[in-house]
Coordinates of C-alpha atoms in Angstrom, one line a residue:
M1 CA 33.0 -42.0 69.8
L2 CA 31.3 -45.0 68.2
D3 CA 32.9 -48.3 67.2
D4 CA 32.3 -48.9 63.5
G5 CA 31.7 -52.5 64.3
F6 CA 28.2 -51.6 65.6
L7 CA 27.1 -50.3 62.2
A8 CA 24.7 -52.7 60.4
P9 CA 26.9 -54.0 57.6
H10 CA 29.8 -54.8 60.0
A11 CA 27.3 -56.3 62.5
V12 CA 25.9 -58.6 59.8
A13 CA 29.4 -59.8 59.0
R14 CA 30.1 -60.4 62.7
W15 CA 27.0 -62.6 63.2
A16 CA 27.6 -64.4 59.9
A17 CA 31.0 -65.5 61.3
E18 CA 29.7 -66.3 64.8
R19 CA 26.2 -67.7 64.0
P20 CA 26.1 -68.2 60.2
D21 CA 22.9 -70.3 60.3
A22 CA 20.9 -68.0 62.6
L23 CA 17.9 -66.4 60.9
A24 CA 18.5 -62.7 60.1
V25 CA 15.3 -61.9 58.2
E26 CA 11.9 -63.6 57.7
R27 CA 9.1 -62.1 55.6
I28 CA 5.6 -62.7 56.8
E29 CA 4.6 -63.0 53.2
G30 CA 7.2 -65.7 52.6
G31 CA 11.0 -66.2 52.5
V32 CA 13.9 -66.4 55.0
R33 CA 17.6 -65.4 55.1
T34 CA 20.3 -66.5 57.5
Y35 CA 23.1 -64.1 58.5
A36 CA 25.5 -65.9 56.2
E37 CA 23.1 -65.5 53.4
M38 CA 22.5 -61.8 54.2
L39 CA 26.3 -61.2 54.2
A40 CA 26.8 -63.1 50.9
S41 CA 23.9 -61.3 49.2
S42 CA 24.8 -57.8 50.3
Q43 CA 28.5 -58.3 49.3
T44 CA 27.4 -59.7 45.9
W45 CA 25.2 -56.6 45.4
A46 CA 28.1 -54.4 46.5
S47 CA 30.3 -56.1 43.8
A48 CA 27.7 -55.4 41.2
F49 CA 27.3 -51.7 42.2
A50 CA 31.1 -51.3 42.2
A51 CA 31.3 -52.7 38.7
Q52 CA 28.8 -50.0 37.7
G53 CA 31.1 -47.3 39.1
V54 CA 29.5 -46.7 42.4
T55 CA 32.1 -45.4 44.9
A56 CA 32.2 -43.8 48.3
G57 CA 29.9 -40.8 48.4
A58 CA 27.9 -41.7 45.2
H59 CA 24.2 -41.1 45.5
V60 CA 22.0 -44.1 44.6
A61 CA 18.3 -43.9 44.9
T62 CA 16.1 -46.8 45.8
M63 CA 12.3 -47.0 45.4
L64 CA 11.5 -50.4 46.8
P65 CA 8.8 -52.0 49.0
N66 CA 9.7 -53.7 52.3
G67 CA 11.6 -56.9 51.6
F68 CA 15.0 -58.5 50.9
E69 CA 15.8 -56.2 48.0
A70 CA 15.5 -53.1 50.1
L71 CA 17.8 -54.6 52.8
D72 CA 20.3 -55.8 50.2
A73 CA 20.4 -52.3 48.6
W74 CA 20.9 -50.6 51.9
L75 CA 23.6 -52.9 53.2
S76 CA 25.5 -53.1 49.9
L77 CA 25.7 -49.4 49.5
G78 CA 26.9 -49.2 53.1
W79 CA 29.7 -51.6 52.2
L80 CA 30.8 -49.2 49.4
R81 CA 30.4 -46.2 51.7
A82 CA 27.9 -44.8 49.1
V83 CA 24.8 -42.8 50.0
E84 CA 21.4 -44.4 49.7
V85 CA 18.5 -42.1 48.8
P86 CA 15.5 -44.2 49.8
L87 CA 12.4 -42.8 48.1
N88 CA 8.8 -42.9 49.4
T89 CA 7.0 -45.5 47.2
A90 CA 4.0 -43.1 47.1
Y91 CA 6.0 -40.5 45.2
L92 CA 5.0 -39.7 41.7
G93 CA 5.0 -36.8 39.3
R94 CA 6.6 -33.6 40.5
M95 CA 7.3 -35.0 44.0
L96 CA 9.3 -37.9 42.5
H97 CA 11.1 -35.6 40.1
Y98 CA 12.0 -33.2 42.9
A99 CA 13.6 -35.9 45.0
L100 CA 15.6 -37.4 42.2
L101 CA 16.7 -34.0 40.9
T102 CA 17.6 -32.3 44.2
A103 CA 19.5 -35.4 45.5
D104 CA 21.8 -35.4 42.4
V105 CA 21.0 -39.1 41.9
T106 CA 23.0 -40.9 39.2
M107 CA 21.6 -44.4 39.7
L108 CA 18.1 -45.6 40.6
M109 CA 17.0 -49.1 41.7
V110 CA 13.2 -49.2 41.3
G111 CA 10.5 -51.8 41.8
A112 CA 8.8 -52.8 38.6
E113 CA 5.4 -51.7 40.0
F114 CA 6.7 -48.1 40.2
V115 CA 8.8 -47.9 37.0
E116 CA 6.0 -46.3 34.8
R117 CA 6.1 -43.2 37.0
L118 CA 9.5 -42.4 35.5
E119 CA 8.5 -42.1 31.9
P120 CA 7.3 -38.4 32.0
L121 CA 10.2 -37.3 34.1
L122 CA 13.4 -38.6 32.5
D123 CA 13.9 -35.7 30.1
E124 CA 14.3 -33.5 33.1
L125 CA 16.8 -35.7 35.0
P126 CA 20.1 -35.2 33.2
L127 CA 22.2 -36.8 36.0
L128 CA 20.3 -40.1 36.0
R129 CA 22.4 -42.6 34.0
H130 CA 21.6 -46.0 35.3
V131 CA 18.2 -47.6 36.2
I132 CA 17.9 -51.1 37.6
V133 CA 14.4 -52.6 37.6
V134 CA 13.5 -55.0 40.4
G135 CA 10.9 -57.7 39.9
G136 CA 10.1 -57.2 36.2
P137 CA 11.4 -56.5 32.7
V138 CA 12.9 -53.2 31.5
P139 CA 10.2 -51.4 29.4
T140 CA 11.3 -50.5 25.9
W141 CA 10.8 -46.8 26.5
L142 CA 13.2 -46.9 29.5
A143 CA 15.9 -48.8 27.5
H144 CA 15.9 -45.9 25.0
A145 CA 15.6 -43.1 27.6
V146 CA 18.7 -43.7 29.8
P147 CA 22.3 -44.7 28.9
S148 CA 22.0 -47.9 31.0
A149 CA 18.9 -49.9 32.1
C150 CA 18.8 -53.5 33.2
T151 CA 16.9 -56.0 35.4
L152 CA 18.2 -56.9 38.8
D153 CA 19.2 -60.4 37.5
E154 CA 21.2 -58.7 34.8
H155 CA 22.8 -56.3 37.3
L156 CA 23.9 -59.2 39.5
D157 CA 24.9 -61.6 36.8
G158 CA 28.5 -62.9 37.1
H159 CA 29.2 -61.1 40.4
V160 CA 30.3 -62.9 43.6
P161 CA 30.7 -61.8 47.2
R162 CA 33.9 -60.0 48.1
E163 CA 35.1 -58.1 51.1
F164 CA 34.8 -54.3 51.4
D165 CA 36.0 -51.9 54.0
G166 CA 32.5 -50.9 54.9
P167 CA 31.1 -47.7 56.5
R168 CA 32.6 -45.5 59.1
Y169 CA 30.4 -43.9 61.7
R170 CA 31.0 -40.4 60.2
D171 CA 30.0 -41.5 56.7
I172 CA 26.6 -40.4 55.4
E173 CA 24.3 -43.4 55.4
A174 CA 21.4 -41.9 53.6
I175 CA 19.6 -38.8 52.3
I176 CA 16.1 -39.2 53.8
Y177 CA 13.5 -36.7 52.7
T178 CA 11.4 -35.2 55.4
S179 CA 7.7 -34.7 55.4
G180 CA 7.5 -31.2 53.8
T181 CA 4.2 -30.4 55.5
T182 CA 4.8 -26.7 55.4
G183 CA 7.1 -26.4 52.4
P184 CA 9.3 -28.4 50.0
S185 CA 10.7 -31.6 51.4
K186 CA 14.3 -31.4 52.6
G187 CA 16.9 -34.1 52.1
V188 CA 18.4 -34.9 55.5
L189 CA 22.0 -36.0 55.5
V190 CA 21.9 -38.9 58.0
P191 CA 25.3 -40.2 59.2
W192 CA 25.6 -43.8 60.3
A193 CA 26.3 -42.7 63.9
S194 CA 23.0 -40.8 63.9
A195 CA 21.1 -43.8 62.6
Y196 CA 22.7 -46.0 65.3
Q197 CA 21.9 -43.7 68.2
M198 CA 18.2 -43.6 67.3
F199 CA 17.6 -47.2 68.6
S200 CA 20.6 -47.6 71.0
W201 CA 18.6 -46.4 74.0
V202 CA 16.5 -49.6 74.0
P203 CA 17.8 -51.8 76.9
A204 CA 19.7 -54.9 75.8
D205 CA 17.2 -57.3 77.5
T206 CA 14.6 -56.0 75.1
L207 CA 16.1 -58.1 72.3
A208 CA 18.7 -60.8 72.5
P209 CA 20.5 -62.7 69.8
G210 CA 18.2 -65.2 68.1
E211 CA 15.0 -63.5 69.3
S212 CA 12.6 -61.8 66.9
I213 CA 11.5 -58.2 66.4
Y214 CA 8.4 -57.3 64.3
C215 CA 8.7 -54.5 61.7
A216 CA 6.0 -53.1 59.4
F217 CA 7.9 -49.8 58.7
Q218 CA 8.9 -49.0 55.2
P219 CA 12.6 -48.7 54.1
F220 CA 12.3 -45.1 53.2
H221 CA 11.4 -44.1 56.8
I222 CA 14.0 -43.5 59.5
A223 CA 11.9 -45.7 61.8
G224 CA 12.4 -48.6 59.4
K225 CA 16.2 -48.1 59.3
S226 CA 16.2 -47.9 63.1
V227 CA 14.5 -51.3 63.5
Y228 CA 16.7 -52.8 60.8
N229 CA 19.8 -51.6 62.7
S230 CA 18.4 -52.8 66.0
A231 CA 17.8 -56.3 64.8
F232 CA 21.2 -56.7 63.0
V233 CA 23.3 -55.1 65.7
R234 CA 21.8 -57.4 68.3
G235 CA 21.9 -60.6 66.1
A236 CA 18.2 -60.9 66.2
R237 CA 15.7 -62.0 63.5
L238 CA 13.9 -59.2 61.7
V239 CA 10.3 -60.2 60.9
L240 CA 9.1 -58.0 58.1
R241 CA 5.5 -57.3 57.0
D242 CA 4.9 -55.5 53.8
K243 CA 2.3 -53.2 55.4
F244 CA 1.0 -52.9 58.9
S245 CA -2.2 -54.8 59.7
A246 CA -3.9 -54.3 63.0
T247 CA -6.2 -57.3 62.5
N248 CA -3.2 -59.6 61.8
F249 CA -0.8 -58.1 64.3
L250 CA -1.3 -60.6 67.2
D251 CA -1.4 -63.6 64.8
D252 CA 1.9 -62.3 63.3
V253 CA 3.8 -61.9 66.5
R254 CA 2.5 -65.3 67.8
R255 CA 3.4 -67.1 64.6
F256 CA 6.9 -65.7 64.4
D257 CA 7.5 -65.6 68.2
C258 CA 8.2 -61.8 68.2
V259 CA 9.3 -60.5 71.6
A260 CA 9.5 -56.8 70.6
A261 CA 7.7 -54.4 68.2
S262 CA 7.4 -50.7 67.4
V263 CA 4.0 -49.2 66.8
V264 CA 3.7 -45.5 65.9
G265 CA 1.2 -42.9 64.9
P266 CA -2.2 -44.3 63.7
M267 CA -0.9 -47.9 64.1
T268 CA -1.4 -47.6 67.9
A269 CA -5.0 -46.3 67.6
L270 CA -5.9 -49.0 65.1
L271 CA -4.4 -51.7 67.2
H272 CA -6.1 -50.6 70.4
A273 CA -9.4 -50.2 68.6
Q274 CA -9.5 -53.9 67.7
P275 CA -12.2 -56.0 69.4
R276 CA -11.0 -57.3 72.7
R277 CA -10.4 -61.0 73.1
A278 CA -9.8 -63.0 76.3
D279 CA -6.4 -64.2 74.9
D280 CA -5.0 -60.8 73.8
A281 CA -2.2 -61.2 76.5
D282 CA -1.4 -64.7 75.3
N283 CA 1.5 -63.7 73.0
P284 CA 5.3 -63.7 73.1
L285 CA 5.7 -59.9 73.2
R286 CA 7.6 -58.4 76.1
S287 CA 8.2 -54.9 74.9
V288 CA 6.4 -52.4 72.6
L289 CA 7.7 -49.0 71.6
L290 CA 4.7 -46.6 71.2
G291 CA 5.1 -43.3 69.5
P292 CA 3.6 -41.2 70.9
M293 CA 2.4 -42.7 74.2
I294 CA -1.4 -42.9 74.5
P295 CA -3.7 -42.1 77.4
E296 CA -4.7 -45.8 77.6
M297 CA -1.1 -46.8 78.2
E298 CA -1.7 -48.9 81.3
D299 CA -4.7 -50.5 79.7
F300 CA -2.6 -51.3 76.7
E301 CA 0.1 -52.9 78.8
K302 CA -2.4 -55.1 80.7
R303 CA -4.4 -56.0 77.6
Y304 CA -1.4 -57.3 75.7
G305 CA 0.7 -58.3 78.6
V306 CA 3.6 -56.1 77.6
R307 CA 5.7 -53.2 78.9
V308 CA 5.7 -50.0 76.8
A309 CA 8.1 -47.2 76.3
T310 CA 8.3 -44.1 74.1
C311 CA 10.8 -41.6 72.8
Y312 CA 10.9 -38.3 71.1
G313 CA 12.8 -38.2 67.8
M314 CA 13.0 -37.0 64.2
T315 CA 15.0 -37.8 61.2
E316 CA 17.4 -35.0 61.9
I317 CA 18.3 -35.8 65.5
G318 CA 17.6 -39.4 66.2
S319 CA 16.1 -40.0 69.7
P320 CA 17.7 -37.7 72.3
V321 CA 14.7 -38.1 74.7
A322 CA 13.2 -41.4 75.8
T323 CA 11.4 -43.1 78.7
T324 CA 12.4 -46.4 80.3
F325 CA 10.0 -49.3 80.4
D326 CA 9.4 -48.2 84.0
H327 CA 7.9 -45.0 82.5
G328 CA 6.3 -42.1 84.2
P329 CA 3.1 -40.2 83.3
W330 CA 1.8 -41.1 79.8
Q331 CA 2.1 -37.5 78.7
T332 CA 5.9 -37.4 78.9
C333 CA 8.3 -38.2 76.1
G334 CA 10.9 -39.2 78.7
R335 CA 14.1 -37.7 79.9
A336 CA 17.4 -36.7 78.2
R337 CA 19.2 -40.0 77.6
T338 CA 21.9 -40.7 80.1
D339 CA 23.2 -43.7 78.0
Y340 CA 24.0 -41.3 75.2
P341 CA 26.3 -38.5 76.5
W342 CA 27.0 -37.2 73.1
T343 CA 23.9 -35.1 73.0
E344 CA 22.9 -32.0 74.9
I345 CA 19.3 -30.5 75.1
R346 CA 18.0 -27.1 75.9
L347 CA 14.5 -25.4 75.9
V348 CA 14.9 -21.8 74.7
D349 CA 12.9 -18.7 73.8
E350 CA 13.0 -16.9 70.4
F351 CA 16.5 -15.5 71.3
D352 CA 17.9 -19.0 72.1
E353 CA 18.0 -18.1 75.8
E354 CA 17.2 -21.0 78.1
V355 CA 13.7 -20.8 79.7
P356 CA 13.1 -21.6 83.3
V357 CA 11.9 -25.1 84.4
G358 CA 8.2 -25.5 83.8
Q359 CA 8.0 -22.9 81.0
T360 CA 7.5 -23.7 77.3
G361 CA 10.4 -23.3 74.9
E362 CA 11.7 -24.7 71.6
M363 CA 13.8 -27.8 72.0
I364 CA 17.3 -27.3 70.5
V365 CA 20.0 -30.0 70.4
R366 CA 23.7 -30.3 69.8
S367 CA 26.1 -33.2 70.0
E368 CA 29.5 -34.6 69.4
P369 CA 30.4 -34.7 65.7
W370 CA 28.2 -36.9 63.5
A371 CA 25.7 -38.0 66.2
L372 CA 23.0 -35.7 64.6
N373 CA 22.3 -34.7 61.0
A374 CA 24.9 -33.2 58.8
G375 CA 22.5 -30.7 57.3
Y376 CA 20.0 -30.6 54.4
Y377 CA 21.5 -31.6 51.1
N378 CA 22.0 -28.7 48.7
M379 CA 19.9 -26.5 51.0
P380 CA 22.5 -24.3 52.8
D381 CA 19.9 -21.7 53.7
K382 CA 17.6 -24.3 55.4
T383 CA 20.7 -25.8 57.1
A384 CA 21.8 -22.5 58.4
E385 CA 18.3 -21.7 59.6
A386 CA 18.0 -25.0 61.5
W387 CA 21.6 -25.0 62.9
R388 CA 21.6 -21.5 64.5
N389 CA 24.2 -20.7 67.1
G390 CA 25.6 -24.2 66.9
W391 CA 22.4 -25.9 67.9
F392 CA 19.9 -27.7 65.8
H393 CA 16.4 -26.2 66.2
T394 CA 13.7 -28.8 66.2
G395 CA 10.7 -26.5 65.7
D396 CA 9.0 -28.3 68.5
A397 CA 7.8 -26.7 71.7
F398 CA 8.3 -28.6 75.0
R399 CA 8.3 -28.0 78.7
C400 CA 10.4 -29.8 81.3
D401 CA 9.4 -30.5 84.9
A402 CA 11.7 -30.4 87.9
E403 CA 12.3 -34.2 87.6
G404 CA 13.7 -33.8 84.1
N405 CA 10.6 -35.2 82.2
Y406 CA 10.0 -33.6 78.8
Y407 CA 6.5 -32.9 77.7
F408 CA 5.7 -32.2 74.0
V409 CA 3.5 -29.1 73.7
D410 CA 3.2 -28.5 70.0
R411 CA 4.9 -27.8 66.7
M412 CA 6.0 -24.2 66.9
K413 CA 3.9 -23.5 63.8
D414 CA 0.8 -25.5 65.0
S415 CA -0.1 -23.5 68.1
I416 CA -3.5 -21.8 68.2
R417 CA -4.2 -18.4 69.7
R418 CA -7.8 -17.9 70.9
R419 CA -9.1 -14.9 72.9
G420 CA -5.6 -14.0 74.1
E421 CA -4.7 -17.6 75.1
N422 CA -2.1 -19.8 73.5
I423 CA -3.5 -23.3 72.9
S424 CA -1.5 -26.4 72.2
S425 CA -3.1 -28.4 69.4
F426 CA -1.4 -31.5 70.8
E427 CA -3.2 -31.0 74.2
V428 CA -6.5 -30.5 72.5
E429 CA -6.0 -33.7 70.5
N430 CA -5.0 -35.7 73.6
A431 CA -8.2 -34.6 75.4
V432 CA -10.4 -35.4 72.4
L433 CA -8.7 -38.8 72.0
E434 CA -9.8 -39.8 75.5
H435 CA -13.5 -39.8 74.4
P436 CA -14.5 -43.4 73.7
D437 CA -16.2 -42.5 70.3
V438 CA -13.0 -41.0 68.8
V439 CA -10.4 -43.1 67.0
D440 CA -8.2 -40.3 65.6
V441 CA -8.2 -36.5 65.6
S442 CA -6.4 -33.4 64.5
A443 CA -6.8 -29.9 65.9
I444 CA -6.2 -26.8 64.0
G445 CA -6.8 -23.1 64.2
V446 CA -9.1 -21.4 61.7
A447 CA -9.6 -17.7 61.3
A448 CA -11.9 -16.0 63.8
T449 CA -13.9 -12.8 63.1
H450 CA -12.0 -11.0 65.9
G451 CA -8.6 -11.6 64.3
E452 CA -7.3 -14.6 66.2
D453 CA -8.3 -18.2 65.9
E454 CA -11.2 -20.6 66.6
V455 CA -10.4 -24.2 67.5
M456 CA -11.4 -26.8 65.0
V457 CA -11.1 -30.6 65.4
I458 CA -11.2 -33.1 62.5
V459 CA -12.4 -36.4 63.9
V460 CA -12.3 -40.0 62.8
A461 CA -15.2 -41.6 64.7
R462 CA -15.5 -45.2 65.9
D463 CA -19.1 -45.3 64.5
P464 CA -19.7 -42.3 62.2
A465 CA -23.4 -43.0 62.0
S466 CA -24.0 -42.5 65.7
F467 CA -21.3 -39.9 66.4
D468 CA -22.7 -36.8 68.1
P469 CA -20.6 -33.6 67.9
L470 CA -22.6 -31.9 70.6
A471 CA -22.1 -34.8 73.0
L472 CA -18.4 -34.6 72.4
V473 CA -18.3 -30.9 73.1
E474 CA -20.3 -31.2 76.3
W475 CA -18.0 -34.0 77.4
L476 CA -15.0 -31.8 76.8
D477 CA -16.6 -28.9 78.6
E478 CA -16.1 -30.9 81.8
R479 CA -12.5 -31.8 81.1
M480 CA -10.6 -28.8 79.6
P481 CA -10.5 -25.0 79.9
R482 CA -13.4 -23.5 78.0
F483 CA -11.1 -21.5 75.8
M484 CA -9.7 -24.8 74.5
V485 CA -13.0 -26.4 73.7
P486 CA -13.5 -26.7 69.9
R487 CA -16.1 -24.5 68.2
Y488 CA -15.9 -26.5 64.9
I489 CA -16.0 -30.3 64.4
D490 CA -15.6 -32.1 61.1
L491 CA -16.2 -35.8 60.7
V492 CA -13.9 -37.6 58.2
D493 CA -13.1 -41.2 57.3
D494 CA -9.3 -40.7 57.6
L495 CA -6.9 -37.9 58.3
P496 CA -4.5 -37.0 55.5
R497 CA -1.0 -38.1 56.6
N498 CA 2.4 -37.8 55.1
E499 CA 3.6 -41.2 53.9
T500 CA 7.1 -40.7 55.3
S501 CA 6.6 -39.2 58.8
M502 CA 2.9 -40.2 59.3
R503 CA 2.3 -36.7 60.6
V504 CA -1.1 -35.2 59.8
K505 CA -1.0 -32.8 56.9
K506 CA -2.3 -29.8 58.9
M507 CA -1.6 -27.4 56.1
E508 CA -4.1 -29.3 53.9
L509 CA -6.7 -29.3 56.7
R510 CA -6.2 -25.5 57.3
Q511 CA -6.6 -24.8 53.6
Q512 CA -9.9 -26.7 53.6
G513 CA -11.0 -25.0 56.8
V514 CA -14.7 -24.6 57.6
T515 CA -17.0 -26.1 55.0
S516 CA -20.8 -26.6 54.6
R517 CA -20.5 -30.0 56.4
T518 CA -18.7 -28.6 59.4
W519 CA -20.6 -28.7 62.7
D520 CA -20.5 -25.3 64.4
R521 CA -21.1 -25.1 68.1
E522 CA -22.3 -21.5 67.9
A523 CA -25.0 -22.5 65.4
T524 CA -26.5 -24.9 67.9
R525 CA -27.1 -22.3 70.5
P526 CA -30.6 -21.1 71.0

């Protein structure tokens, strides 16, 4: 199985011994840490947590922005073999209450900018005993509301670094809440082995000791944890930006000499939509992970002078499918990973029977122990539903060609049925995204008078003032089957996305449906 020495806390300790003065982390907004400093800080934090009674298996929530404190919390809880519950910093109200309650959190470390959100919730959180405020004072109301409340400085006062056994690959690293786009969010039990395998497919020459990797992901996202792991295991410098900025991206990677970066979801579209400059390729980047791949993949590579790859993954399963940097067609997510023999993949029908090559089926995955999720915390019914017949069911439809390339078709619940035809919303979106006037898009099915669906696309236009829905539809008529061409088009400034997964909230779009502002192709006909 996996050597525990590859887990992030142990890796930090190894590099602190071998290259103590090498930079481990540098924040674009200011501040640096060497590997020796990261080790000392994380072990000091672990000493402080241990003094508060945190032991192996304890659930400690964090609600922190990208930065040193988020890394210290993650590593220190790892040293204690405790379980971090990293909370989305957009959570408030019932959503925040739900996560703290269902994860059985006993201690919370919260940024001062978020602490006021707790006031109306604390009466309904009987297990929460300790609150540590980072970056500000403890409000009077908080001091009276919980048995123990202190600032970070008070929490750390008097504590010094000491050695701890640290995590095993089978320990639960974190409970990470999934998007909850179709129901209540689920707390995924993520073992350290699963978190490691999410990035381990990236070739070693992508990032060497002492080199720098750019990261604008948040600490509550599995992608953030993946990049953190990647940097520390390889002895690289993690370059952190508080929030992704397409306009500053090239300046950032040039200034900090970043050779690798990950760009996912709308980040890719925003970056590629930036005005072209003659020196775009004049940068230190060698490799960029795009998720998902874009039609303009080759243009992206030439423009920025990089090689790109992609993968398919989710919080529950890591990344069992990935391309190499010598990728195939842009539409593919890659092939089953040969470097990671612990995982097995099948595409199946509704009875879990494997479908023939070329046909669409749900991707299901199984593995050696601990390489995938350990279930959903306190949700045995959802765990049993997902882990049917010994396989984890992703809920995603794929097809696989004869060469072993996997192609994402749709979320099982997002497919559209129009006039007897099953339509992939993903394929509609890809077609629309190829139009030069479109920056972002989501395709949904809305009720048709004949009982099935009509296709509707919600579009973010490059220039809303000049955008012409009819011109888009006529352009699509020449490029896709007629039954897939949208009837309805809505123009919006932004698509509603989940803060954790960056997936579009299609349930919200479906609930809104056709409105008075919606363009209707049928209404334009003479």
